[in-house]
Structures are given as C-alpha cells and as structure tokens.
Amino acid sequence: MKARLEPIRFIAIALLALLALAANVQQPATNYDEAKVGSYRLPDPLVLQNGQAVRDAAAWQGRRRQEILELFKTQVYGRSPARAADMRFEVSEMDEHALAGAAIRKQVSVYFNSKKDTPRMDILIYLPAAARRPVPLFLALGFTGNHTIHTDPVIRLKDEWSRDTKTKVAAKESSRGSSSSSWPVEKILARGYGLAAIYYGDIEPDFVGGIDYGVRPLFYQPGQTAPAADQWGAIGAWAWGLSRVMDYLAADRNVDSSRVTVMGHSRLGKTALWAGAQDARFAMVISNDSGEGGAALSRRNFGETIRDLNTRFPHWFCDNYKKYSDAVDRLPVDQHMLLALVAPRPLYIASAQDDQWADPRGEFLSAVAASPVYRLLGKKGIDSDRMPSVNEPIMNTIGYHIRTGKHAVTAYDWDQFLTFADKHLAR
Ligand code: GCU
C-alpha cells in the first residue's frame, strides 16, 4: 500500500523547502569588485587587549604574542594537545643512493601512540647525498600519497581517502609521480636542501566525519564524543601533525632542525601558517595561495568569506569560528595577526593572479599589516601598501609575490621559495 502524505505534513514540507530556498537566495554573493570592498578597521597587533600600546620586543614576546595566540586557539583553529608520551618513530626504509645517487631517502612511520590500529603517519624524506653536514629542509603536507610526488618506485604506495565516497581507495602503481609538478625534488636537492613530505589524510581525512579516522579522537577525555567549541578542527590536527614531524626531524642527525621551513598550498597553506605560528621550531614559513582563513584578511570583503569556509568546510576550524560567519567585525583578530605570530622569523606569502577566490590583494595587505611587528623586532617586513607587479617578488624578512597563472604550486613559486631560503637561512 502506498503511504499518502497528510495535507498538514505536505504543507510543512513545502514551507521548509521554501525557507531553505529563501536562505540560499539570501547567501551574499561573492564579491570580486574592488570598488565594493568597503572600509574596514583591523585590530592593532601592537595594542594589548587592555588598550596599552606594545612598545618593545619584551612586551610583544611576553604579553601581546601570548594574547593573540590564545585568541587564534580559542576562536579560530582551536586548541591542540601536546604529543602523546608514547608516540613512536620507526625508520622503515633507508637508501643512501636513491634517485640515481642524488639523494638519501628515508621513509619514517610515526605511530601517534602505542596502541595498535591507531592512525599512522608516513614521512618521505629526501636529503642531498652530497651534503657533508646536516641540511636545511622544506617540510610540506601533500593532498595525495607520498608516492605521487616522484616516480621513485621505492616510495611506499599509499591508499588515499576519497572525499566523495569517504572511503579509502587503493593506490595504483600508475599514480606514481602524478603530482610531481608541485614537487621539484631534484631541484631542491641540487640547491642543498632536503624535503620531507606527508599525505595529510594520514593525520585526518578531509571531509565531514573524517574526524573518526584521524588523530583527534585519540585525545578525547573519557566520555567525550566531539571536540569542544574551542578545541582543534582539522586544520589544527594537520598543523599538529607537522609539529610531530618536527619532533622526528629534531632527532635526525642528517637534518639541521634549526633550519626547517614549513610550506603549504591552499588549505595546507592555512595549515602551514598555523603550524608556524604555534611552533617556533619552524625557522621559516611559506604559504602558497592560502586565502581566507590563511594569509588573506577576513575583514576585506573580497573572494571567499568566513561564512563560505564554515558552510563548505565546517570541519576545518573550531566551532567558535562559526560565530563570525555573519559578524567578521566581532572577530578579535584578523589574519595579519596570524602572520605577526611568525615574527621575527622569515615568512613568505605567495599569491596567484587568477586565484581571486583567495584574494591576492588581501594576502598582500595582510603581510603589510603584520609588518609593524617585524619592525618592532628589528626586521624588515613590507612597508609600502602598493602591490608589486606580477612576477616581481619582494624578499625582505617578509617576502611576497603574485605570479601570473592559477591556483597551484608551480616551478616559479618554488624558484622564489628557494631564493628566499638562500637569502634568509644561509649559514
Ligand atoms: C577551496 C576553499 C579554499 C581552500 C581551497 C584549497 O577553494 O574554499 O579555502 O584554500 O579549497 O585548499 O584548495
């Protein structure tokens, strides 16, 4: 027998559908018009919450930096726990003559705690074989398994999470090297740097519900079933994973752990910034096309908004961040203050001309607004708010470029990162 919809139910469903439609219509359209950005006032990184001015490095380091960090923890990315005491590393493979003799390759597994069946993170490390002393290194999370960064047949194949089906998909031999255009391994090695890569899905798969397969539940209190409103989101978890790689690198005698650069693209650029802001062991920080919730100013209404982030990726930030979807002016920080947390360490922000969703100008102005903190600490950030032309990088202690082309990590981007590293990490 067919169930018939009672009239009252029918009306209720129709009403709900109408409401949903109205809510959709009300979603503010994305602004791409410079004339419609409007005016906004950024919180001052050099004024304490009690209104007092920060006049010297000691007041910045001792007080204001802590205040800002705390605000990002409680309102934006959420608090992260310390590493588990029983975390373990295991060098599962090593070859001193990899890549036709150009590299030392290591594959290291990180077991987040001593229990079986908990998530495991696999780090792929290449170091220049010619090095006579510990080398500086670039560390980056990738969107795909480590075997996609190079065709090297010895890299362990990694099953990846499908964001559509929310299941793991078996890795294929044919996908080796499929993302190599974003990872110029040989060039990095030839310039004297090492590279460490990790598939971000090893830390937490990137979809709503992915939390169940990642590291966050390992730290629940007894009886806890979800993070509290001020506890870490997925970006917090990925950034935490980067700090765990740093724990390993600090113990690797071939690596100069005082010269590790954390780098990331897009959502992983947001992640690199948050990792570098929290963990001062990262000597240098690079964000590529990180956009909203990364380098770009949130108060500048251009491209993606906080509302967009919270709607499309509700698992990335802490729940408190949702309070600002329609109230960006109430956010006690803006993203220039995240950049300022990296000071006085070298920081490079890269934008792409065709990546308007990420608001290149907002990324640039954010770097400019972080610069007074660099100045206070005796470093040169970016003094002029006139944006440089495309493909004309700035290489002060804050570096910046906008290149031609789209949202991606390109050879051009890496060339600038390497030059910036040569300039700021040379010994
Ligand atoms: C989406 C998202 C961005 C993010 C990007 C990416 O476009 O809206 O915030 O940076 O994905 O990670 O590729």
XYZ file of C-alpha atoms and ligand atoms in Angstrom:
440
model
C 0.000 0.000 0.000
C 1.288 3.456 -0.882
C 1.665 5.880 2.009
C -0.207 9.108 1.356
C 1.120 12.405 2.614
C -1.330 14.046 5.012
C -2.118 17.651 3.981
C -0.607 19.112 7.138
C 2.665 17.291 6.512
C 2.647 18.327 2.897
C 2.257 21.980 3.890
C 5.037 21.683 6.477
C 7.446 20.141 3.947
C 6.560 22.763 1.328
C 7.163 25.523 3.871
C 10.531 24.083 4.861
C 11.554 23.833 1.211
C 10.586 27.454 0.680
C 12.569 28.535 3.737
C 15.624 26.643 2.527
C 15.299 28.308 -0.856
C 14.994 31.744 0.752
C 18.079 31.091 2.886
C 20.004 30.180 -0.251
C 18.882 33.276 -2.064
C 19.992 35.345 0.914
C 23.569 33.983 0.812
C 25.624 37.041 -0.030
C 27.171 36.756 -3.474
C 30.955 36.550 -3.670
C 32.423 39.992 -4.194
C 35.094 40.359 -6.868
C 34.713 44.098 -7.307
C 37.456 46.216 -5.707
C 35.060 49.183 -5.609
C 32.668 47.207 -3.394
C 35.163 46.054 -0.764
C 34.144 48.900 1.515
C 36.051 50.151 4.528
C 37.165 48.026 7.459
C 39.262 48.503 10.556
C 41.824 45.909 11.526
C 42.609 45.109 15.164
C 46.022 46.555 16.023
C 48.602 43.818 16.668
C 50.576 46.271 18.785
C 47.837 47.221 21.250
C 47.134 44.930 24.203
C 43.565 43.910 24.963
C 43.610 46.344 27.886
C 44.335 49.201 25.447
C 48.022 49.626 26.297
C 50.480 50.080 23.449
C 53.183 47.463 22.883
C 56.384 49.462 22.672
C 59.195 46.933 22.787
C 60.167 43.384 21.905
C 59.765 42.225 25.503
C 56.139 43.395 25.677
C 55.451 41.722 22.336
C 57.076 38.390 23.235
C 55.975 38.322 26.848
C 52.417 39.577 26.575
C 50.853 40.518 23.262
C 52.084 37.475 21.358
C 50.521 35.224 24.004
C 47.232 37.107 23.865
C 46.994 36.802 20.093
C 47.986 33.140 20.081
C 45.320 32.428 22.669
C 42.678 34.179 20.548
C 43.582 32.130 17.483
C 43.417 28.988 19.617
C 40.042 29.681 21.151
C 38.260 31.499 18.295
C 39.754 30.279 15.024
C 41.667 26.989 14.786
C 41.028 25.519 18.251
C 43.418 24.270 20.897
C 45.650 21.307 20.182
C 47.005 18.850 22.740
C 50.645 18.017 23.423
C 52.007 14.877 21.769
C 51.222 11.592 23.444
C 54.032 10.394 25.700
C 54.058 7.002 23.966
C 54.380 8.308 20.388
C 56.944 6.303 18.370
C 59.018 6.776 15.221
C 60.261 3.960 13.063
C 62.648 4.377 10.137
C 61.157 1.687 7.934
C 63.310 2.190 4.853
C 66.519 3.986 4.011
C 68.766 4.189 0.951
C 71.900 6.308 0.717
C 71.993 6.012 -3.078
C 68.438 6.917 -4.042
C 67.431 8.873 -7.158
C 70.441 7.666 -9.123
C 72.795 8.665 -6.344
C 71.469 12.205 -5.852
C 69.650 11.541 -2.595
C 69.494 9.805 0.717
C 65.911 8.574 1.034
C 64.253 7.708 4.318
C 60.714 6.561 4.973
C 59.720 7.071 8.560
C 56.496 5.980 10.225
C 55.068 7.923 13.129
C 52.804 5.967 15.451
C 50.812 8.571 17.346
C 50.562 6.328 20.388
C 51.499 2.801 21.399
C 48.112 1.255 20.667
C 47.604 -0.906 17.618
C 45.115 0.257 14.967
C 45.587 3.967 15.591
C 46.363 6.238 12.653
C 49.932 6.178 11.395
C 51.702 8.939 9.505
C 54.373 8.130 6.905
C 57.083 10.692 6.227
C 59.066 10.552 2.995
C 62.421 12.300 3.299
C 64.963 13.094 0.601
C 68.296 14.644 1.565
C 71.071 15.744 -0.798
C 73.535 12.855 -0.927
C 76.457 15.219 -1.432
C 75.916 17.035 1.881
C 78.807 16.959 4.330
C 76.828 18.352 7.239
C 73.204 18.465 8.444
C 70.990 20.130 5.823
C 68.180 22.684 5.988
C 64.907 21.182 4.838
C 61.461 22.005 3.449
C 58.574 20.235 5.135
C 55.179 20.097 3.449
C 51.921 18.219 3.671
C 50.533 16.956 0.384
C 46.994 16.392 -0.865
C 47.911 12.958 -2.198
C 50.043 9.997 -1.150
C 53.825 10.320 -0.942
C 54.187 8.063 -3.993
C 52.633 10.801 -6.146
C 55.415 13.326 -5.570
C 58.054 11.391 -7.532
C 58.200 8.355 -9.815
C 60.791 6.739 -7.496
C 59.498 3.114 -7.408
C 60.583 2.505 -3.814
C 58.216 5.038 -2.245
C 55.564 3.101 -0.374
C 52.222 3.185 -2.169
C 49.639 4.910 -0.008
C 45.902 4.333 -0.177
C 44.145 7.699 -0.265
C 40.811 8.817 1.112
C 38.152 9.726 -1.410
C 36.418 12.927 -0.355
C 33.339 11.883 -2.338
C 32.782 8.354 -1.080
C 34.529 8.911 2.279
C 36.349 5.624 1.896
C 39.938 4.615 1.247
C 40.845 3.905 -2.336
C 43.673 1.517 -3.158
C 46.717 3.262 -4.637
C 47.686 2.392 -8.187
C 51.222 1.946 -9.495
C 50.247 4.259 -12.328
C 49.754 7.183 -9.939
C 53.446 7.313 -9.026
C 54.722 10.814 -9.712
C 51.275 12.138 -10.651
C 51.690 15.309 -8.557
C 55.407 15.769 -9.297
C 54.871 19.168 -10.944
C 54.272 20.588 -7.444
C 57.386 18.901 -6.002
C 60.658 19.704 -7.827
C 62.612 17.169 -5.776
C 65.844 17.177 -7.820
C 65.964 20.969 -7.930
C 65.502 21.246 -4.160
C 68.266 18.693 -3.570
C 70.639 20.374 -6.017
C 70.242 23.614 -4.089
C 71.372 21.878 -0.911
C 68.001 21.418 0.787
C 66.183 18.339 1.965
C 62.474 17.696 1.551
C 60.019 15.927 3.838
C 56.512 15.125 2.622
C 53.468 13.591 4.292
C 49.996 12.796 2.960
C 47.632 14.972 5.016
C 44.987 12.219 5.085
C 47.347 10.214 7.328
C 46.572 12.725 10.076
C 42.883 13.199 9.347
C 40.928 12.605 6.147
C 39.471 15.806 4.774
C 35.693 15.507 4.904
C 32.884 15.977 7.387
C 33.045 12.819 9.504
C 36.737 12.317 8.690
C 37.454 13.058 12.342
C 36.502 9.455 13.158
C 39.510 8.185 11.182
C 42.043 10.778 12.350
C 44.071 11.748 15.402
C 41.595 13.976 17.195
C 39.617 11.212 18.967
C 42.884 9.824 20.402
C 42.837 12.808 22.732
C 39.196 12.740 23.852
C 38.591 12.815 27.581
C 36.670 9.801 28.908
C 33.093 10.080 27.655
C 33.898 12.818 25.119
C 32.429 12.280 21.642
C 33.249 15.547 19.847
C 35.716 18.424 20.241
C 34.591 21.291 22.480
C 33.903 24.656 20.812
C 37.473 25.824 21.456
C 39.200 22.564 20.536
C 41.042 21.783 17.317
C 39.460 21.412 13.923
C 41.033 19.507 11.037
C 43.461 22.347 10.224
C 44.566 22.235 13.850
C 45.089 18.483 13.530
C 47.133 18.782 10.325
C 49.267 21.541 11.893
C 49.764 19.369 14.957
C 50.968 16.593 12.653
C 53.593 18.954 11.223
C 54.881 19.596 14.729
C 55.115 15.838 15.254
C 57.273 15.620 12.106
C 59.429 18.336 13.654
C 59.765 16.130 16.760
C 61.248 13.472 14.483
C 63.454 15.866 12.477
C 64.960 17.231 15.686
C 66.349 13.744 16.268
C 67.586 13.087 12.713
C 71.330 13.730 12.566
C 71.318 14.399 8.814
C 68.891 17.313 9.221
C 69.643 20.780 10.570
C 66.473 21.115 12.622
C 67.209 24.787 13.304
C 66.619 25.436 9.577
C 63.336 23.718 8.784
C 60.859 25.582 6.592
C 57.202 24.623 6.806
C 55.433 25.145 3.498
C 51.875 24.521 2.304
C 49.460 25.247 -0.513
C 45.872 26.411 -0.177
C 44.124 24.720 2.800
C 47.553 23.314 3.581
C 48.932 26.866 3.334
C 46.479 27.860 6.071
C 47.808 24.820 7.941
C 51.475 25.778 7.431
C 50.793 29.265 8.807
C 49.034 27.895 11.876
C 51.837 25.355 12.451
C 54.497 28.055 12.116
C 52.578 30.446 14.357
C 52.364 27.939 17.198
C 55.662 26.123 16.882
C 58.710 28.407 16.901
C 60.966 25.473 16.000
C 59.966 26.161 12.381
C 62.643 28.591 11.240
C 60.736 29.803 8.193
C 57.135 29.686 6.980
C 55.710 29.705 3.435
C 52.069 29.927 2.467
C 51.082 29.451 -1.159
C 47.621 30.670 -2.244
C 46.302 30.132 1.300
C 43.462 32.674 1.022
C 40.630 33.030 3.534
C 41.479 31.574 6.932
C 45.131 31.674 5.788
C 47.066 34.778 4.815
C 44.148 36.850 3.458
C 42.439 39.488 5.591
C 38.973 38.317 6.648
C 37.570 41.821 7.092
C 38.300 42.627 3.453
C 35.167 41.534 1.668
C 36.654 40.011 -1.477
C 36.530 36.408 -2.676
C 35.919 33.689 -0.115
C 34.447 34.663 3.268
C 34.387 33.121 6.737
C 30.795 32.155 6.029
C 31.895 30.261 2.911
C 34.542 28.396 4.912
C 32.156 27.466 7.706
C 29.468 26.373 5.279
C 31.571 24.322 2.892
C 34.246 23.050 5.264
C 32.679 23.021 8.753
C 35.312 20.544 9.972
C 38.359 22.766 9.302
C 38.090 25.341 12.107
C 36.928 25.186 15.715
C 33.209 25.562 16.420
C 33.671 29.025 17.943
C 34.716 30.267 14.492
C 31.133 29.784 13.329
C 30.139 32.766 15.496
C 31.859 35.015 12.990
C 30.184 33.789 9.795
C 27.959 36.854 9.802
C 29.944 39.003 12.210
C 33.509 39.277 10.959
C 33.874 42.637 12.720
C 33.449 40.907 16.061
C 36.386 38.583 15.441
C 39.036 39.783 17.935
C 41.832 39.023 15.457
C 42.394 39.195 11.727
C 44.823 37.153 9.657
C 47.628 39.754 9.696
C 47.947 38.845 13.372
C 48.489 35.205 12.450
C 51.337 36.339 10.187
C 52.702 38.501 13.005
C 52.963 35.404 15.217
C 55.687 34.157 12.869
C 57.831 37.269 13.520
C 60.778 37.734 13.580
C 61.232 34.560 11.503
C 61.247 34.801 7.700
C 57.787 34.464 6.189
C 56.870 34.188 2.518
C 53.367 34.711 1.154
C 52.687 33.673 -2.435
C 49.583 34.598 -4.447
C 48.435 33.877 -7.994
C 46.787 36.374 -10.297
C 43.964 34.093 -11.419
C 43.241 32.928 -7.878
C 40.823 35.739 -6.996
C 38.847 33.428 -4.671
C 41.917 33.591 -2.353
C 42.044 37.414 -2.598
C 45.686 38.100 -3.575
C 45.401 41.763 -2.566
C 44.027 40.715 0.828
C 47.018 38.380 1.244
C 49.404 41.204 0.364
C 47.735 43.782 2.641
C 47.787 41.261 5.455
C 51.584 40.983 5.067
C 51.779 44.797 5.123
C 49.656 44.945 8.297
C 51.892 42.351 10.011
C 54.983 44.408 9.225
C 54.902 46.786 12.247
C 55.545 43.731 14.430
C 58.552 42.773 12.305
C 59.776 46.370 12.525
C 59.444 46.340 16.319
C 61.616 43.207 16.361
C 64.256 44.813 14.133
C 63.270 43.136 10.853
C 62.033 44.497 7.560
C 58.580 43.406 6.502
C 56.707 45.151 3.688
C 56.496 48.880 4.123
C 54.544 50.058 1.119
C 50.920 49.114 0.574
C 51.419 49.414 -3.179
C 51.164 45.925 -4.528
C 54.156 44.750 -6.580
C 53.612 43.918 -10.246
C 53.101 40.310 -11.215
C 56.250 38.197 -11.123
C 58.203 40.806 -9.135
C 58.910 39.200 -5.773
C 59.709 41.093 -2.580
C 62.354 39.325 -0.475
C 62.568 41.170 2.854
C 62.134 39.172 6.074
C 58.544 39.078 4.870
C 58.542 38.033 1.237
C 55.671 38.217 -1.202
C 54.893 37.556 -4.825
C 51.909 37.481 -7.083
C 52.626 35.457 -10.191
C 50.669 35.001 -13.370
C 48.518 31.907 -13.543
C 46.125 29.945 -11.435
C 45.703 28.332 -8.023
C 48.608 25.838 -7.866
C 52.205 25.354 -6.733
C 54.375 25.945 -9.775
C 58.062 25.878 -10.684
C 58.020 29.677 -10.451
C 56.763 29.506 -6.851
C 59.491 27.036 -5.857
C 62.190 29.138 -7.532
C 61.195 32.063 -5.298
C 60.974 29.888 -2.165
C 64.491 28.563 -2.807
C 65.899 32.041 -3.402
C 64.161 33.293 -0.258
C 65.580 30.374 1.737
C 69.091 31.003 0.347
C 68.774 34.601 1.453
C 67.414 34.005 4.953
C 68.675 30.590 6.030
C 72.248 30.706 4.706
C 74.980 29.858 7.175
C 38.632 25.705 -1.563
C 38.487 26.542 -0.320
C 39.751 27.315 -0.015
C 40.946 26.385 0.002
C 40.995 25.611 -1.284
C 42.065 24.533 -1.342
O 38.708 26.531 -2.685
O 37.390 27.378 -0.482
O 39.637 27.958 1.239
O 42.128 27.104 0.217
O 39.778 24.917 -1.466
O 42.519 24.054 -0.331
O 42.388 24.124 -2.461
